[in-house]
């Protein structure tokens, strides 16, 4: 099953709404608690990246019994150096965003920590496409 | 056998089938069917929100009555911290405790004393490696909320017994030691501010409880008050410190734990907000989260007799007066306080046991939810249109339960009937038409 949500840049009031909907879906589907936790972190950081850095974008989740795929596609400035952005603490967020407690440079590192697969494609002045997969490891026994 | 015990029950006589309770339940555990509210046992966390919002007092908390004391040779009362703040300032805690001995108890053990001991254990725990933030396990409604809605956060719970459990254990041990009684002859009774604690006694997280029963604070309050108005009672010097008593209102637990950076949240819907934030990976700069289902903390419990705002002031004064260290001594071994068994998830929200089937149902529910009016009126008996859609795909409800859809279908049906009525059978040709037109002229 697939679901998709529009995410608006700078709309901090609603940041996290799409993630909350995805979480509810995974609970209703009966996915493992550990899977849900990882997906929630990945989806929220991806959603927040759109809110902080992009003009607009979409967050989508594709759910199957084996895995959850999170895709965040945005129109925005793009990422100049993806390897650098992956480093903990590296951030291009302006001071007023940091003052709100966001943009600490932990977004992409957190996504990488929680995703089993991660792919980021970015084009400067055009936008970014992030694809992350979390496997639903069934507990044995 | 009943799978779950619940303190929160419905009084069928009083329930009018209104939809107040279904809309406030934090786990969407109530449906109205055949004009009465039904509690879905698996989902109910005994928080008591429905008791609070029911305008007809149809929701009640099942507690133990004082008659249960008769099954024991030696009866010990465990007054909760919130109990101390129920009385006017001129009534001393020593006479309140003394009055308990005159309404049927042989001894008391103050839960605030255990609360102080538990605070120290939590503080020691926080100085070791721990998930951030660690979450208090003292409020059983919050713990059950997490089992149902936040199973991935259960590992954040501090693995310590609640002050009530510790008090029960210490009380029984003391009676065995000092009175030489066999443990089973001793009855230990908690004076409870809420139904969640009753359930914690009847269906404990760790498999067994040290407490034999839970009696409503409102009931005990009435009896103590009546007793205090009569001839002077015996007095018992309270052993509790302000730190222990403080646990009864929001923020008091953190005040006693006092280790690292602390956050306190009260009110079940606010608790949900904070837990959601932790689930998203936030608040890892916090060491400890005090979380209480009732607004104001335990003094806001559904079974507390006095106004929580008045009690809060009294509690603050009591905390000041009773200092920061109790006269009692408690076990220093951390293992004494540890939870007997890990707290397991209760994944009751899923639409089917099989993920594949659940996903199929979910897609179906999405489709239905998109077609429903989205007013969340509750007239169908489910808390929201979305919940109705989920109920339908599980076979618990039907599409026709939606009164707006039903009305729409009736309108279409009515229009079709009018249209049909204008189509006369050929055999009724001219005469029928004339009679209709004639009728029109006469009118």
mmCIF file of C-alpha atoms in Angstrom, chain B residues 83-437:
data_model
loop_
_atom_site.group_PDB
_atom_site.id
_atom_site.type_symbol
_atom_site.label_atom_id
_atom_site.label_comp_id
_atom_site.label_asym_id
_atom_site.label_seq_id
_atom_site.Cartn_x
_atom_site.Cartn_y
_atom_site.Cartn_z
ATOM 1 C CA UNK B 83 -4.429 11.765 50.154
ATOM 2 C CA UNK B 84 -2.449 14.126 52.387
ATOM 3 C CA UNK B 85 -3.647 17.202 50.525
ATOM 4 C CA UNK B 86 -7.372 16.442 50.812
ATOM 5 C CA UNK B 87 -7.813 17.976 54.248
ATOM 6 C CA UNK B 88 -7.948 21.569 55.430
ATOM 7 C CA UNK B 89 -4.693 22.996 56.832
ATOM 8 C CA UNK B 90 -6.037 22.893 60.417
ATOM 9 C CA UNK B 91 -6.404 19.113 60.217
ATOM 10 C CA UNK B 92 -2.987 17.691 60.988
ATOM 11 C CA UNK B 93 -1.693 14.746 58.963
ATOM 12 C CA UNK B 94 -1.065 12.924 62.251
ATOM 13 C CA UNK B 95 -4.771 12.897 63.085
ATOM 14 C CA UNK B 96 -5.696 11.925 59.500
ATOM 15 C CA UNK B 97 -3.377 8.939 59.772
ATOM 16 C CA UNK B 98 -4.736 8.218 63.249
ATOM 17 C CA UNK B 99 -8.313 8.280 61.956
ATOM 18 C CA UNK B 100 -7.432 5.509 59.498
ATOM 19 C CA UNK B 101 -6.853 3.267 62.525
ATOM 20 C CA UNK B 102 -10.380 3.934 63.687
ATOM 21 C CA UNK B 103 -12.203 3.082 60.479
ATOM 22 C CA UNK B 104 -11.006 -0.510 60.329
ATOM 23 C CA UNK B 105 -7.263 -0.592 59.775
ATOM 24 C CA UNK B 106 -4.739 -1.966 62.282
ATOM 25 C CA UNK B 107 -1.723 -0.199 60.862
ATOM 26 C CA UNK B 108 -0.665 2.207 58.179
ATOM 27 C CA UNK B 109 2.307 2.410 55.855
ATOM 28 C CA UNK B 110 2.780 5.741 54.138
ATOM 29 C CA UNK B 111 3.237 5.525 50.388
ATOM 30 C CA UNK B 112 5.208 8.829 50.372
ATOM 31 C CA UNK B 113 7.909 7.044 52.406
ATOM 32 C CA UNK B 114 8.180 4.437 49.637
ATOM 33 C CA UNK B 115 8.044 7.228 47.043
ATOM 34 C CA UNK B 116 11.119 8.811 48.562
ATOM 35 C CA UNK B 117 12.904 5.457 48.500
ATOM 36 C CA UNK B 118 11.901 4.903 44.862
ATOM 37 C CA UNK B 119 13.130 8.417 44.005
ATOM 38 C CA UNK B 120 16.567 7.472 45.284
ATOM 39 C CA UNK B 121 16.515 4.237 43.294
ATOM 40 C CA UNK B 122 15.544 6.130 40.127
ATOM 41 C CA UNK B 123 18.260 8.677 40.783
ATOM 42 C CA UNK B 124 20.841 5.882 41.121
ATOM 43 C CA UNK B 125 19.512 4.288 37.943
ATOM 44 C CA UNK B 126 19.871 7.562 36.043
ATOM 45 C CA UNK B 127 23.525 7.764 37.002
ATOM 46 C CA UNK B 128 24.126 4.570 35.065
ATOM 47 C CA UNK B 129 23.876 4.120 31.300
ATOM 48 C CA UNK B 130 20.225 4.629 30.328
ATOM 49 C CA UNK B 131 18.055 5.416 27.307
ATOM 50 C CA UNK B 132 17.349 9.135 26.968
ATOM 51 C CA UNK B 133 14.939 10.186 28.090
ATOM 52 C CA UNK B 134 14.133 7.535 30.671
ATOM 53 C CA UNK B 135 10.414 7.530 31.324
ATOM 54 C CA UNK B 136 8.753 7.151 34.714
ATOM 55 C CA UNK B 137 6.828 3.915 35.217
ATOM 56 C CA UNK B 138 4.868 5.234 38.216
ATOM 57 C CA UNK B 139 1.600 6.107 36.450
ATOM 58 C CA UNK B 140 -0.006 2.831 35.333
ATOM 59 C CA UNK B 141 -2.286 4.566 32.818
ATOM 60 C CA UNK B 142 0.751 6.041 31.069
ATOM 61 C CA UNK B 143 2.508 2.664 31.069
ATOM 62 C CA UNK B 144 -0.553 1.001 29.518
ATOM 63 C CA UNK B 145 -0.893 3.854 27.026
ATOM 64 C CA UNK B 146 2.662 3.101 25.959
ATOM 65 C CA UNK B 147 1.931 -0.625 25.672
ATOM 66 C CA UNK B 148 -0.889 0.155 23.257
ATOM 67 C CA UNK B 149 0.257 3.234 21.351
ATOM 68 C CA UNK B 150 4.020 3.556 21.903
ATOM 69 C CA UNK B 151 5.380 -0.002 22.171
ATOM 70 C CA UNK B 152 8.747 1.042 20.749
ATOM 71 C CA UNK B 153 9.276 3.362 23.721
ATOM 72 C CA UNK B 154 8.780 0.696 26.403
ATOM 73 C CA UNK B 155 12.542 0.266 26.645
ATOM 74 C CA UNK B 156 12.701 3.855 27.896
ATOM 75 C CA UNK B 157 10.666 2.987 31.002
ATOM 76 C CA UNK B 158 12.592 3.074 34.238
ATOM 77 C CA UNK B 159 12.587 -0.572 35.357
ATOM 78 C CA UNK B 160 11.500 0.282 38.901
ATOM 79 C CA UNK B 161 8.386 -0.702 40.814
ATOM 80 C CA UNK B 162 5.921 2.027 41.709
ATOM 81 C CA UNK B 163 5.902 3.558 45.200
ATOM 82 C CA UNK B 164 2.632 1.691 45.854
ATOM 83 C CA UNK B 165 4.219 -1.704 45.160
ATOM 84 C CA UNK B 166 7.272 -0.903 47.266
ATOM 85 C CA UNK B 167 5.064 0.376 50.097
ATOM 86 C CA UNK B 168 3.012 -2.822 49.998
ATOM 87 C CA UNK B 169 6.113 -4.966 50.182
ATOM 88 C CA UNK B 170 7.684 -2.998 53.030
ATOM 89 C CA UNK B 171 4.392 -2.904 54.936
ATOM 90 C CA UNK B 172 3.946 -6.660 54.828
ATOM 91 C CA UNK B 173 7.573 -7.325 55.720
ATOM 92 C CA UNK B 174 7.275 -5.024 58.722
ATOM 93 C CA UNK B 175 4.086 -6.687 59.951
ATOM 94 C CA UNK B 176 5.605 -10.137 59.585
ATOM 95 C CA UNK B 177 8.676 -9.024 61.500
ATOM 96 C CA UNK B 178 6.994 -7.048 64.246
ATOM 97 C CA UNK B 179 3.754 -8.982 64.728
ATOM 98 C CA UNK B 180 4.979 -12.452 63.838
ATOM 99 C CA UNK B 181 2.027 -12.967 61.487
ATOM 100 C CA UNK B 182 2.036 -15.227 58.424
ATOM 101 C CA UNK B 183 2.128 -13.035 55.268
ATOM 102 C CA UNK B 184 -1.224 -14.292 53.948
ATOM 103 C CA UNK B 185 -3.052 -13.165 57.088
ATOM 104 C CA UNK B 186 -1.962 -9.596 56.410
ATOM 105 C CA UNK B 187 -4.175 -7.479 54.158
ATOM 106 C CA UNK B 188 -2.536 -4.497 52.461
ATOM 107 C CA UNK B 189 -4.885 -1.872 50.991
ATOM 108 C CA UNK B 190 -4.012 1.095 48.830
ATOM 109 C CA UNK B 191 -6.111 4.246 49.152
ATOM 110 C CA UNK B 192 -6.336 5.041 45.482
ATOM 111 C CA UNK B 193 -6.863 8.287 43.585
ATOM 112 C CA UNK B 194 -7.628 6.510 40.296
ATOM 113 C CA UNK B 195 -8.977 3.400 38.560
ATOM 114 C CA UNK B 196 -5.620 2.811 36.849
ATOM 115 C CA UNK B 197 -4.096 1.874 40.208
ATOM 116 C CA UNK B 198 -6.956 -0.512 40.931
ATOM 117 C CA UNK B 199 -6.147 -2.307 37.709
ATOM 118 C CA UNK B 200 -2.444 -2.232 38.594
ATOM 119 C CA UNK B 201 -3.351 -4.181 41.754
ATOM 120 C CA UNK B 202 -5.706 -6.642 40.057
ATOM 121 C CA UNK B 203 -3.622 -7.119 36.925
ATOM 122 C CA UNK B 204 -0.075 -6.080 37.818
ATOM 123 C CA UNK B 205 2.605 -5.554 35.172
ATOM 124 C CA UNK B 206 5.036 -7.834 36.966
ATOM 125 C CA UNK B 207 2.650 -10.764 37.409
ATOM 126 C CA UNK B 208 1.950 -10.286 41.114
ATOM 127 C CA UNK B 209 1.181 -7.316 43.318
ATOM 128 C CA UNK B 210 2.214 -6.770 46.911
ATOM 129 C CA UNK B 211 -1.113 -5.029 47.477
ATOM 130 C CA UNK B 212 -4.310 -6.983 48.230
ATOM 131 C CA UNK B 213 -6.867 -4.365 47.333
ATOM 132 C CA UNK B 214 -7.485 -0.765 46.345
ATOM 133 C CA UNK B 215 -10.129 1.342 48.030
ATOM 134 C CA UNK B 216 -11.427 4.581 46.559
ATOM 135 C CA UNK B 217 -9.934 7.701 48.103
ATOM 136 C CA UNK B 218 -13.334 9.385 48.016
ATOM 137 C CA UNK B 219 -14.830 6.626 50.160
ATOM 138 C CA UNK B 220 -12.008 6.688 52.710
ATOM 139 C CA UNK B 221 -12.058 10.489 52.739
ATOM 140 C CA UNK B 222 -15.725 10.535 53.714
ATOM 141 C CA UNK B 223 -15.208 8.073 56.544
ATOM 142 C CA UNK B 224 -12.106 9.799 57.877
ATOM 143 C CA UNK B 225 -13.840 13.165 57.773
ATOM 144 C CA UNK B 226 -16.823 11.851 59.709
ATOM 145 C CA UNK B 227 -14.501 10.238 62.240
ATOM 146 C CA UNK B 228 -12.512 13.467 62.672
ATOM 147 C CA UNK B 229 -15.687 15.378 63.429
ATOM 148 C CA UNK B 230 -16.443 13.068 66.344
ATOM 149 C CA UNK B 231 -14.368 12.569 69.484
ATOM 150 C CA UNK B 232 -10.605 13.162 69.241
ATOM 151 C CA UNK B 233 -8.741 10.448 67.401
ATOM 152 C CA UNK B 234 -5.416 8.824 68.080
ATOM 153 C CA UNK B 235 -2.507 10.475 66.318
ATOM 154 C CA UNK B 236 0.329 8.931 64.362
ATOM 155 C CA UNK B 237 3.421 10.936 63.581
ATOM 156 C CA UNK B 238 3.926 10.957 59.822
ATOM 157 C CA UNK B 239 7.241 9.485 58.695
ATOM 158 C CA UNK B 240 6.936 11.030 55.245
ATOM 159 C CA UNK B 241 9.119 13.816 53.976
ATOM 160 C CA UNK B 242 8.005 16.601 51.697
ATOM 161 C CA UNK B 243 9.829 14.883 48.854
ATOM 162 C CA UNK B 244 7.620 11.810 49.183
ATOM 163 C CA UNK B 245 4.376 13.723 49.652
ATOM 164 C CA UNK B 246 5.255 15.875 46.643
ATOM 165 C CA UNK B 247 4.815 12.849 44.363
ATOM 166 C CA UNK B 248 1.070 13.417 44.648
ATOM 167 C CA UNK B 249 1.080 16.429 42.364
ATOM 168 C CA UNK B 250 2.614 17.111 38.971
ATOM 169 C CA UNK B 251 6.306 17.928 39.085
ATOM 170 C CA UNK B 252 6.780 16.457 42.544
ATOM 171 C CA UNK B 253 8.350 13.267 41.323
ATOM 172 C CA UNK B 254 11.029 15.193 39.427
ATOM 173 C CA UNK B 255 11.570 17.349 42.487
ATOM 174 C CA UNK B 256 12.424 14.175 44.413
ATOM 175 C CA UNK B 257 14.459 12.470 41.684
ATOM 176 C CA UNK B 258 16.523 15.599 40.995
ATOM 177 C CA UNK B 259 19.113 14.032 38.711
ATOM 178 C CA UNK B 260 20.170 15.431 35.343
ATOM 179 C CA UNK B 261 17.726 17.346 33.165
ATOM 180 C CA UNK B 262 14.122 16.584 33.980
ATOM 181 C CA UNK B 263 10.843 17.108 32.177
ATOM 182 C CA UNK B 264 7.368 16.753 33.679
ATOM 183 C CA UNK B 265 4.153 16.396 31.695
ATOM 184 C CA UNK B 266 0.618 15.833 32.947
ATOM 185 C CA UNK B 267 -2.746 15.194 31.315
ATOM 186 C CA UNK B 268 -3.049 12.176 29.028
ATOM 187 C CA UNK B 269 -3.331 14.136 25.791
ATOM 188 C CA UNK B 270 -0.271 16.224 26.645
ATOM 189 C CA UNK B 271 1.565 13.014 27.550
ATOM 190 C CA UNK B 272 0.736 11.649 24.093
ATOM 191 C CA UNK B 273 2.214 14.775 22.513
ATOM 192 C CA UNK B 274 5.495 14.386 24.378
ATOM 193 C CA UNK B 275 5.715 10.638 23.702
ATOM 194 C CA UNK B 276 5.190 11.340 19.997
ATOM 195 C CA UNK B 277 8.093 13.731 20.099
ATOM 196 C CA UNK B 278 10.314 11.127 21.756
ATOM 197 C CA UNK B 279 9.241 8.606 19.150
ATOM 198 C CA UNK B 280 10.390 10.964 16.402
ATOM 199 C CA UNK B 281 13.823 10.883 17.983
ATOM 200 C CA UNK B 282 13.457 14.087 19.995
ATOM 201 C CA UNK B 283 14.121 15.039 23.621
ATOM 202 C CA UNK B 284 17.350 13.062 23.872
ATOM 203 C CA UNK B 285 18.733 15.998 25.854
ATOM 204 C CA UNK B 286 16.347 15.026 28.674
ATOM 205 C CA UNK B 287 17.381 12.440 31.283
ATOM 206 C CA UNK B 288 14.052 11.732 32.900
ATOM 207 C CA UNK B 289 10.423 12.225 31.982
ATOM 208 C CA UNK B 290 7.771 12.329 34.657
ATOM 209 C CA UNK B 291 4.502 11.578 32.878
ATOM 210 C CA UNK B 292 1.101 11.506 34.546
ATOM 211 C CA UNK B 293 -2.200 10.714 32.899
ATOM 212 C CA UNK B 294 -4.217 13.073 35.079
ATOM 213 C CA UNK B 295 -3.993 16.831 34.767
ATOM 214 C CA UNK B 296 -2.260 18.128 37.895
ATOM 215 C CA UNK B 297 -0.887 14.667 38.685
ATOM 216 C CA UNK B 298 -2.490 12.175 41.096
ATOM 217 C CA UNK B 299 -4.389 14.971 42.871
ATOM 218 C CA UNK B 300 -6.359 15.252 39.610
ATOM 219 C CA UNK B 301 -7.364 11.584 39.721
ATOM 220 C CA UNK B 302 -11.005 10.598 39.041
ATOM 221 C CA UNK B 303 -11.384 9.196 42.577
ATOM 222 C CA UNK B 304 -9.968 12.221 44.390
ATOM 223 C CA UNK B 305 -12.647 14.047 46.415
ATOM 224 C CA UNK B 306 -11.310 17.617 46.531
ATOM 225 C CA UNK B 307 -10.737 20.222 43.850
ATOM 226 C CA UNK B 308 -7.255 19.635 42.408
ATOM 227 C CA UNK B 309 -6.358 23.334 42.339
ATOM 228 C CA UNK B 310 -7.126 23.749 46.011
ATOM 229 C CA UNK B 311 -5.263 20.536 46.783
ATOM 230 C CA UNK B 312 -2.240 21.703 44.828
ATOM 231 C CA UNK B 313 -1.771 24.655 47.160
ATOM 232 C CA UNK B 314 -2.187 22.455 50.220
ATOM 233 C CA UNK B 315 0.292 19.968 48.828
ATOM 234 C CA UNK B 316 2.833 22.710 48.255
ATOM 235 C CA UNK B 317 2.527 23.786 51.878
ATOM 236 C CA UNK B 318 2.793 20.217 53.135
ATOM 237 C CA UNK B 319 5.912 19.656 51.049
ATOM 238 C CA UNK B 320 7.531 22.717 52.619
ATOM 239 C CA UNK B 321 6.541 21.695 56.120
ATOM 240 C CA UNK B 322 7.712 18.105 55.946
ATOM 241 C CA UNK B 323 11.280 18.747 54.872
ATOM 242 C CA UNK B 324 13.402 16.854 52.425
ATOM 243 C CA UNK B 325 14.288 13.695 54.273
ATOM 244 C CA UNK B 326 12.046 11.221 56.004
ATOM 245 C CA UNK B 327 12.697 9.596 59.350
ATOM 246 C CA UNK B 328 12.229 6.172 57.844
ATOM 247 C CA UNK B 329 14.998 3.875 56.671
ATOM 248 C CA UNK B 330 14.727 1.962 53.444
ATOM 249 C CA UNK B 331 16.609 -0.760 51.595
ATOM 250 C CA UNK B 332 19.651 0.573 49.764
ATOM 251 C CA UNK B 333 19.958 -2.350 47.377
ATOM 252 C CA UNK B 334 18.796 -1.236 43.925
ATOM 253 C CA UNK B 335 17.570 -4.739 43.039
ATOM 254 C CA UNK B 336 14.896 -4.460 45.707
ATOM 255 C CA UNK B 337 13.119 -1.862 43.568
ATOM 256 C CA UNK B 338 13.512 -3.470 40.169
ATOM 257 C CA UNK B 339 10.445 -4.502 38.171
ATOM 258 C CA UNK B 340 9.881 -8.256 38.387
ATOM 259 C CA UNK B 341 9.265 -8.666 34.662
ATOM 260 C CA UNK B 342 9.749 -6.535 31.569
ATOM 261 C CA UNK B 343 6.688 -4.613 30.368
ATOM 262 C CA UNK B 344 5.498 -6.039 27.066
ATOM 263 C CA UNK B 345 3.726 -4.337 24.161
ATOM 264 C CA UNK B 346 -0.024 -4.732 23.666
ATOM 265 C CA UNK B 347 -0.360 -4.353 19.906
ATOM 266 C CA UNK B 348 -4.138 -4.116 19.791
ATOM 267 C CA UNK B 349 -4.496 -1.398 17.164
ATOM 268 C CA UNK B 350 -3.669 -3.632 14.185
ATOM 269 C CA UNK B 351 -6.467 -4.465 11.763
ATOM 270 C CA UNK B 352 -5.480 -8.141 11.468
ATOM 271 C CA UNK B 353 -2.858 -10.507 12.862
ATOM 272 C CA UNK B 354 -1.472 -11.104 9.399
ATOM 273 C CA UNK B 355 0.325 -8.053 7.975
ATOM 274 C CA UNK B 356 -0.773 -8.825 4.418
ATOM 275 C CA UNK B 357 -4.435 -9.000 5.396
ATOM 276 C CA UNK B 358 -4.060 -5.912 7.586
ATOM 277 C CA UNK B 359 -2.660 -3.960 4.628
ATOM 278 C CA UNK B 360 -5.545 -5.065 2.400
ATOM 279 C CA UNK B 361 -8.013 -3.948 5.051
ATOM 280 C CA UNK B 362 -6.106 -0.715 5.492
ATOM 281 C CA UNK B 363 -6.430 0.135 1.798
ATOM 282 C CA UNK B 364 -10.125 -0.630 1.972
ATOM 283 C CA UNK B 365 -10.444 1.559 5.064
ATOM 284 C CA UNK B 366 -8.623 4.429 3.330
ATOM 285 C CA UNK B 367 -11.107 4.233 0.464
ATOM 286 C CA UNK B 368 -14.122 4.195 2.775
ATOM 287 C CA UNK B 369 -12.736 7.002 4.941
ATOM 288 C CA UNK B 370 -12.274 9.189 1.864
ATOM 289 C CA UNK B 371 -15.955 8.736 0.990
ATOM 290 C CA UNK B 372 -17.344 9.343 4.470
ATOM 291 C CA UNK B 373 -18.340 12.944 5.264
ATOM 292 C CA UNK B 374 -15.357 13.560 7.554
ATOM 293 C CA UNK B 375 -17.400 15.401 10.178
ATOM 294 C CA UNK B 376 -16.341 13.029 12.969
ATOM 295 C CA UNK B 377 -19.780 13.523 14.527
ATOM 296 C CA UNK B 378 -19.734 10.195 16.348
ATOM 297 C CA UNK B 379 -23.390 9.410 15.588
ATOM 298 C CA UNK B 380 -22.354 6.092 14.081
ATOM 299 C CA UNK B 381 -20.977 5.089 17.481
ATOM 300 C CA UNK B 382 -17.328 5.234 16.408
ATOM 301 C CA UNK B 383 -15.138 8.135 17.542
ATOM 302 C CA UNK B 384 -14.361 9.429 14.032
ATOM 303 C CA UNK B 385 -15.101 8.728 10.368
ATOM 304 C CA UNK B 386 -11.666 7.190 10.133
ATOM 305 C CA UNK B 387 -12.397 4.890 13.086
ATOM 306 C CA UNK B 388 -15.716 3.891 11.509
ATOM 307 C CA UNK B 389 -13.890 2.931 8.317
ATOM 308 C CA UNK B 390 -11.494 0.792 10.360
ATOM 309 C CA UNK B 391 -14.435 -0.780 12.208
ATOM 310 C CA UNK B 392 -16.200 -1.563 8.914
ATOM 311 C CA UNK B 393 -13.232 -3.402 7.387
ATOM 312 C CA UNK B 394 -12.895 -5.483 10.531
ATOM 313 C CA UNK B 395 -16.577 -6.383 10.409
ATOM 314 C CA UNK B 396 -17.485 -4.461 13.573
ATOM 315 C CA UNK B 397 -19.673 -1.878 11.826
ATOM 316 C CA UNK B 398 -21.632 -1.278 8.647
ATOM 317 C CA UNK B 399 -21.618 1.481 6.115
ATOM 318 C CA UNK B 400 -25.240 2.330 6.963
ATOM 319 C CA UNK B 401 -24.167 3.383 10.484
ATOM 320 C CA UNK B 402 -23.199 6.750 8.978
ATOM 321 C CA UNK B 403 -26.356 8.849 9.289
ATOM 322 C CA UNK B 404 -25.255 11.270 6.573
ATOM 323 C CA UNK B 405 -24.705 8.530 4.046
ATOM 324 C CA UNK B 406 -27.971 6.959 5.116
ATOM 325 C CA UNK B 407 -29.815 10.251 4.594
ATOM 326 C CA UNK B 408 -28.198 10.730 1.223
ATOM 327 C CA UNK B 409 -29.257 7.261 0.149
ATOM 328 C CA UNK B 410 -32.776 7.875 1.419
ATOM 329 C CA UNK B 411 -32.918 11.115 -0.577
ATOM 330 C CA UNK B 412 -31.905 9.318 -3.745
ATOM 331 C CA UNK B 413 -34.375 6.583 -2.989
ATOM 332 C CA UNK B 414 -37.138 9.144 -2.357
ATOM 333 C CA UNK B 415 -36.373 10.927 -5.624
ATOM 334 C CA UNK B 416 -36.532 7.631 -7.462
ATOM 335 C CA UNK B 417 -39.890 6.864 -5.857
ATOM 336 C CA UNK B 418 -41.312 10.230 -6.953
ATOM 337 C CA UNK B 419 -40.029 9.659 -10.433
ATOM 338 C CA UNK B 420 -41.496 6.192 -10.486
ATOM 339 C CA UNK B 421 -44.845 7.512 -9.329
ATOM 340 C CA UNK B 422 -45.000 9.721 -12.450
ATOM 341 C CA UNK B 423 -44.706 6.734 -14.721
ATOM 342 C CA UNK B 424 -48.221 5.331 -15.004
ATOM 343 C CA UNK B 425 -48.740 1.856 -16.334
ATOM 344 C CA UNK B 426 -50.224 1.998 -19.913
ATOM 345 C CA UNK B 427 -53.506 0.507 -18.774
ATOM 346 C CA UNK B 428 -54.126 3.570 -16.602
ATOM 347 C CA UNK B 429 -53.575 5.974 -19.519
ATOM 348 C CA UNK B 430 -55.999 8.798 -20.026
ATOM 349 C CA UNK B 431 -58.391 8.444 -17.082
ATOM 350 C CA UNK B 432 -55.536 8.457 -14.644
ATOM 351 C CA UNK B 433 -54.004 11.589 -16.197
ATOM 352 C CA UNK B 434 -57.346 13.382 -16.182
ATOM 353 C CA UNK B 435 -58.042 12.577 -12.605
ATOM 354 C CA UNK B 436 -54.657 13.930 -11.640
ATOM 355 C CA UNK B 437 -55.140 17.156 -13.574
#
